Amino acid sequence: MNKEWSELNKTMQMQIKSRDSFCDGIETLLLLREKLIEQIAGFENTLTNEQMCAIPFLNAEGYHSKTIAYSLYHVFRIEDIVAHTIIAKDKQIFFAGNYKKRMHSPIITTGNELARQEIADFSKALDLTELYRYVYDVDKATSGLLKQFTFDDLKKKYTEQDKEAIRALGVVSEDEKAVWLIDYWCNKDLKGLIQMPFSRHWIMHIEAALRIRNKIYG
């Protein structure tokens, strides 16, 4: 794991445990996310569409067995669902911004149900310019949400109604590779959601994307 990202993540997790350092923890998280967004912008500025859709570890197990385009879609689709449907209980950026049409996305789900060649085909269908706009819009919205949290919010729990809200939107596939996400998210408190998916999930997938990029460059 990238040492700087890892240290920022560890520091954030320690800081948000204490009322006195909670606000510092949110600032640390925002700094971590800023650095990860810089890496994503690096992909945008240096990789071709073909490279973004390449899947050099097709038959591998792990996050690096995807494409970079898929990884970005997946990370920010999950964040959008969690931030807006579960936490804020407002409209997801995906729907408010008409991103299904703009990205030419064949799905509205997280993409967990896709595997191997399905991931490659999905990636090639996307308008990558609009994918990056979606990434940046979701990040901006979540950063604003994070700044609103207080220490007392951390223990907030989620309910069967929250699970049903996700199911009603159809944004998580009923495939066994995806449907578990609903319980996973809603069984966490707000602190757990800050730790995953708002921080660690980014790190894991962006590090996998860097591994894909390095393999492509060969």
C-alpha positions as a Markdown table, in Angstrom:
| # | Residue | x | y | z |
|---|---|---|---|---|
| 1 | Met | 0.0 | 0.0 | 0.0 |
| 2 | Asn | 1.2 | 3.5 | -0.8 |
| 3 | Lys | 2.9 | 4.6 | 2.5 |
| 4 | Glu | 1.5 | 8.2 | 2.5 |
| 5 | Trp | -2.1 | 7.1 | 1.8 |
| 6 | Ser | -1.8 | 4.4 | 4.4 |
| 7 | Glu | -0.5 | 6.8 | 7.1 |
| 8 | Leu | -3.2 | 9.3 | 6.4 |
| 9 | Asn | -5.8 | 6.6 | 6.6 |
| 10 | Lys | -4.4 | 5.4 | 9.9 |
| 11 | Thr | -4.2 | 8.9 | 11.3 |
| 12 | Met | -7.8 | 9.7 | 10.3 |
| 13 | Gln | -9.1 | 6.5 | 11.9 |
| 14 | Met | -7.4 | 7.4 | 15.2 |
| 15 | Gln | -8.5 | 11.1 | 15.1 |
| 16 | Ile | -12.2 | 10.4 | 14.5 |
| 17 | Lys | -12.3 | 8.2 | 17.6 |
| 18 | Ser | -12.0 | 11.2 | 19.9 |
| 19 | Arg | -14.4 | 14.1 | 20.2 |
| 20 | Asp | -11.4 | 16.5 | 20.6 |
| 21 | Ser | -9.7 | 15.4 | 17.4 |
| 22 | Phe | -12.8 | 14.5 | 15.3 |
| 23 | Cys | -12.7 | 17.6 | 13.1 |
| 24 | Asp | -9.0 | 17.1 | 12.5 |
| 25 | Gly | -9.9 | 13.6 | 11.4 |
| 26 | Ile | -12.3 | 14.8 | 8.8 |
| 27 | Glu | -9.7 | 17.2 | 7.5 |
| 28 | Thr | -7.2 | 14.3 | 7.3 |
| 29 | Leu | -9.8 | 12.3 | 5.4 |
| 30 | Leu | -10.4 | 15.2 | 3.0 |
| 31 | Leu | -6.6 | 15.5 | 2.4 |
| 32 | Leu | -6.4 | 11.7 | 1.7 |
| 33 | Arg | -9.2 | 12.0 | -0.7 |
| 34 | Glu | -7.6 | 15.0 | -2.4 |
| 35 | Lys | -4.4 | 13.0 | -2.9 |
| 36 | Leu | -6.3 | 10.1 | -4.4 |
| 37 | Ile | -8.3 | 12.4 | -6.7 |
| 38 | Glu | -4.9 | 13.7 | -7.9 |
| 39 | Gln | -4.0 | 10.2 | -8.9 |
| 40 | Ile | -7.3 | 9.7 | -10.7 |
| 41 | Ala | -6.7 | 13.0 | -12.5 |
| 42 | Gly | -3.3 | 11.5 | -13.5 |
| 43 | Phe | -5.1 | 8.6 | -15.1 |
| 44 | Glu | -7.3 | 11.0 | -17.0 |
| 45 | Asn | -4.4 | 13.0 | -18.3 |
| 46 | Thr | -2.1 | 10.2 | -19.3 |
| 47 | Leu | -4.1 | 7.1 | -20.3 |
| 48 | Thr | -5.9 | 6.5 | -23.6 |
| 49 | Asn | -9.4 | 5.1 | -23.7 |
| 50 | Glu | -7.9 | 1.8 | -24.8 |
| 51 | Gln | -5.7 | 1.7 | -21.8 |
| 52 | Met | -8.5 | 2.7 | -19.5 |
| 53 | Cys | -10.5 | -0.3 | -20.8 |
| 54 | Ala | -7.6 | -2.8 | -20.8 |
| 55 | Ile | -7.8 | -5.9 | -18.6 |
| 56 | Pro | -4.3 | -7.3 | -18.4 |
| 57 | Phe | -5.1 | -9.6 | -15.4 |
| 58 | Leu | -8.2 | -11.1 | -16.9 |
| 59 | Asn | -8.1 | -14.4 | -15.1 |
| 60 | Ala | -6.6 | -13.2 | -11.8 |
| 61 | Glu | -8.3 | -12.9 | -8.4 |
| 62 | Gly | -8.4 | -9.5 | -6.8 |
| 63 | Tyr | -9.1 | -5.9 | -7.5 |
| 64 | His | -6.5 | -5.7 | -10.2 |
| 65 | Ser | -8.5 | -8.2 | -12.3 |
| 66 | Lys | -10.7 | -5.3 | -13.5 |
| 67 | Thr | -10.2 | -2.3 | -15.8 |
| 68 | Ile | -9.3 | 1.1 | -14.6 |
| 69 | Ala | -12.5 | 2.5 | -16.1 |
| 70 | Tyr | -14.6 | -0.1 | -14.2 |
| 71 | Ser | -12.7 | 0.5 | -11.0 |
| 72 | Leu | -13.5 | 4.2 | -11.1 |
| 73 | Tyr | -17.2 | 3.6 | -12.0 |
| 74 | His | -17.5 | 1.0 | -9.2 |
| 75 | Val | -15.8 | 3.1 | -6.4 |
| 76 | Phe | -17.9 | 6.2 | -7.1 |
| 77 | Arg | -21.1 | 4.4 | -7.8 |
| 78 | Ile | -20.9 | 2.8 | -4.4 |
| 79 | Glu | -20.0 | 6.1 | -2.8 |
| 80 | Asp | -22.9 | 7.8 | -4.5 |
| 81 | Ile | -25.4 | 5.1 | -3.2 |
| 82 | Val | -24.0 | 5.2 | 0.3 |
| 83 | Ala | -23.7 | 8.9 | 0.6 |
| 84 | His | -27.1 | 9.8 | -0.8 |
| 85 | Thr | -29.5 | 7.0 | -0.4 |
| 86 | Ile | -28.3 | 5.7 | 3.0 |
| 87 | Ile | -26.8 | 8.7 | 4.8 |
| 88 | Ala | -28.2 | 11.9 | 3.3 |
| 89 | Lys | -31.4 | 10.3 | 2.0 |
| 90 | Asp | -31.5 | 12.5 | -1.0 |
| 91 | Lys | -31.1 | 11.9 | -4.8 |
| 92 | Gln | -28.0 | 10.2 | -6.0 |
| 93 | Ile | -25.7 | 12.2 | -8.3 |
| 94 | Phe | -26.1 | 9.4 | -10.9 |
| 95 | Phe | -29.8 | 10.1 | -11.2 |
| 96 | Ala | -29.8 | 13.9 | -10.6 |
| 97 | Gly | -27.1 | 14.4 | -13.2 |
| 98 | Asn | -28.6 | 11.9 | -15.7 |
| 99 | Tyr | -25.3 | 10.1 | -15.8 |
| 100 | Lys | -26.7 | 6.8 | -17.1 |
| 101 | Lys | -27.4 | 8.5 | -20.3 |
| 102 | Arg | -24.4 | 10.7 | -20.3 |
| 103 | Met | -21.9 | 7.9 | -19.6 |
| 104 | His | -23.8 | 5.5 | -21.9 |
| 105 | Ser | -23.8 | 3.1 | -19.0 |
| 106 | Pro | -25.6 | -0.2 | -19.6 |
| 107 | Ile | -26.2 | -0.6 | -15.9 |
| 108 | Ile | -27.2 | 1.5 | -12.9 |
| 109 | Thr | -25.8 | -0.9 | -10.3 |
| 110 | Thr | -22.4 | -1.0 | -8.6 |
| 111 | Gly | -21.1 | -3.5 | -11.2 |
| 112 | Asn | -20.2 | -6.2 | -8.6 |
| 113 | Glu | -22.2 | -8.7 | -10.6 |
| 114 | Leu | -19.9 | -8.3 | -13.6 |
| 115 | Ala | -16.9 | -10.6 | -14.2 |
| 116 | Arg | -13.9 | -10.9 | -16.6 |
| 117 | Gln | -15.0 | -10.2 | -20.2 |
| 118 | Glu | -18.2 | -8.6 | -19.0 |
| 119 | Ile | -16.1 | -6.0 | -17.2 |
| 120 | Ala | -14.1 | -5.3 | -20.4 |
| 121 | Asp | -17.2 | -5.0 | -22.5 |
| 122 | Phe | -18.9 | -2.7 | -19.9 |
| 123 | Ser | -15.8 | -0.5 | -19.8 |
| 124 | Lys | -15.7 | 0.0 | -23.6 |
| 125 | Ala | -19.4 | 1.0 | -23.5 |
| 126 | Leu | -18.7 | 4.0 | -21.2 |
| 127 | Asp | -18.1 | 7.6 | -22.3 |
| 128 | Leu | -15.0 | 8.1 | -20.2 |
| 129 | Thr | -15.1 | 11.9 | -20.3 |
| 130 | Glu | -18.5 | 11.7 | -18.6 |
| 131 | Leu | -17.2 | 9.0 | -16.2 |
| 132 | Tyr | -14.6 | 11.4 | -15.0 |
| 133 | Arg | -17.2 | 14.1 | -14.6 |
| 134 | Tyr | -19.2 | 11.7 | -12.5 |
| 135 | Val | -16.2 | 10.9 | -10.3 |
| 136 | Tyr | -15.5 | 14.5 | -9.6 |
| 137 | Asp | -19.2 | 15.4 | -9.0 |
| 138 | Val | -19.5 | 12.5 | -6.5 |
| 139 | Asp | -16.3 | 13.4 | -4.7 |
| 140 | Lys | -17.4 | 17.1 | -4.4 |
| 141 | Ala | -20.8 | 16.1 | -3.0 |
| 142 | Thr | -19.3 | 13.6 | -0.5 |
| 143 | Ser | -16.7 | 16.1 | 0.6 |
| 144 | Gly | -19.5 | 18.6 | 1.4 |
| 145 | Leu | -21.3 | 15.9 | 3.3 |
| 146 | Leu | -18.3 | 14.9 | 5.3 |
| 147 | Lys | -17.8 | 18.5 | 6.5 |
| 148 | Gln | -21.3 | 18.4 | 8.0 |
| 149 | Phe | -20.7 | 15.4 | 10.3 |
| 150 | Thr | -20.2 | 15.8 | 14.0 |
| 151 | Phe | -18.7 | 13.4 | 16.5 |
| 152 | Asp | -22.1 | 12.5 | 17.8 |
| 153 | Asp | -23.2 | 11.4 | 14.3 |
| 154 | Leu | -20.7 | 8.6 | 14.3 |
| 155 | Lys | -22.9 | 6.1 | 16.1 |
| 156 | Lys | -25.9 | 6.7 | 13.8 |
| 157 | Lys | -27.4 | 3.3 | 12.8 |
| 158 | Tyr | -29.2 | 2.3 | 9.7 |
| 159 | Thr | -32.4 | 0.4 | 9.4 |
| 160 | Glu | -34.5 | -2.0 | 7.3 |
| 161 | Gln | -36.1 | 1.0 | 5.7 |
| 162 | Asp | -32.6 | 2.0 | 4.4 |
| 163 | Lys | -32.1 | -1.4 | 3.0 |
| 164 | Glu | -35.5 | -1.3 | 1.3 |
| 165 | Ala | -34.7 | 2.2 | -0.2 |
| 166 | Ile | -31.7 | 0.7 | -1.9 |
| 167 | Arg | -33.7 | -2.3 | -3.2 |
| 168 | Ala | -36.4 | -0.1 | -4.5 |
| 169 | Leu | -34.0 | 1.9 | -6.6 |
| 170 | Gly | -32.5 | -1.3 | -8.2 |
| 171 | Val | -29.0 | 0.0 | -7.7 |
| 172 | Val | -27.6 | -3.2 | -6.3 |
| 173 | Ser | -27.9 | -6.3 | -8.4 |
| 174 | Glu | -29.6 | -9.4 | -6.9 |
| 175 | Asp | -26.7 | -11.5 | -8.1 |
| 176 | Glu | -25.0 | -13.2 | -5.2 |
| 177 | Lys | -21.8 | -11.3 | -6.0 |
| 178 | Ala | -23.5 | -8.0 | -5.3 |
| 179 | Val | -26.6 | -8.4 | -3.1 |
| 180 | Trp | -24.6 | -8.8 | 0.1 |
| 181 | Leu | -23.6 | -5.1 | -0.2 |
| 182 | Ile | -27.0 | -4.0 | 1.2 |
| 183 | Asp | -26.6 | -5.7 | 4.5 |
| 184 | Tyr | -22.9 | -4.9 | 4.6 |
| 185 | Trp | -23.5 | -1.1 | 4.3 |
| 186 | Cys | -26.6 | -0.9 | 6.5 |
| 187 | Asn | -25.2 | -3.0 | 9.3 |
| 188 | Lys | -22.5 | -0.4 | 9.8 |
| 189 | Asp | -22.8 | 2.8 | 11.7 |
| 190 | Leu | -21.7 | 6.1 | 10.2 |
| 191 | Lys | -18.1 | 5.7 | 11.5 |
| 192 | Gly | -17.9 | 2.3 | 9.7 |
| 193 | Leu | -19.1 | 3.9 | 6.5 |
| 194 | Ile | -16.5 | 6.7 | 6.7 |
| 195 | Gln | -13.9 | 4.0 | 7.0 |
| 196 | Met | -15.4 | 1.9 | 4.2 |
| 197 | Pro | -16.3 | 3.0 | 1.5 |
| 198 | Phe | -15.3 | 6.7 | 1.9 |
| 199 | Ser | -11.6 | 6.0 | 2.4 |
| 200 | Arg | -10.2 | 2.4 | 2.4 |
| 201 | His | -12.3 | 1.4 | -0.6 |
| 202 | Trp | -10.7 | 4.2 | -2.7 |
| 203 | Ile | -7.2 | 3.2 | -1.7 |
| 204 | Met | -7.7 | -0.5 | -2.5 |
| 205 | His | -9.1 | 0.1 | -6.0 |
| 206 | Ile | -6.7 | 3.0 | -6.9 |
| 207 | Glu | -3.7 | 0.9 | -5.9 |
| 208 | Ala | -5.1 | -1.9 | -8.1 |
| 209 | Ala | -5.6 | 0.6 | -10.9 |
| 210 | Leu | -1.9 | 1.6 | -10.6 |
| 211 | Arg | -1.0 | -2.1 | -10.9 |
| 212 | Ile | -3.0 | -2.4 | -14.0 |
| 213 | Arg | -1.4 | 0.8 | -15.4 |
| 214 | Asn | 2.1 | -0.5 | -14.7 |
| 215 | Lys | 1.3 | -3.8 | -16.4 |
| 216 | Ile | 0.0 | -1.9 | -19.5 |
| 217 | Tyr | 3.1 | 0.2 | -19.6 |
| 218 | Gly | 5.1 | -3.0 | -19.3 |
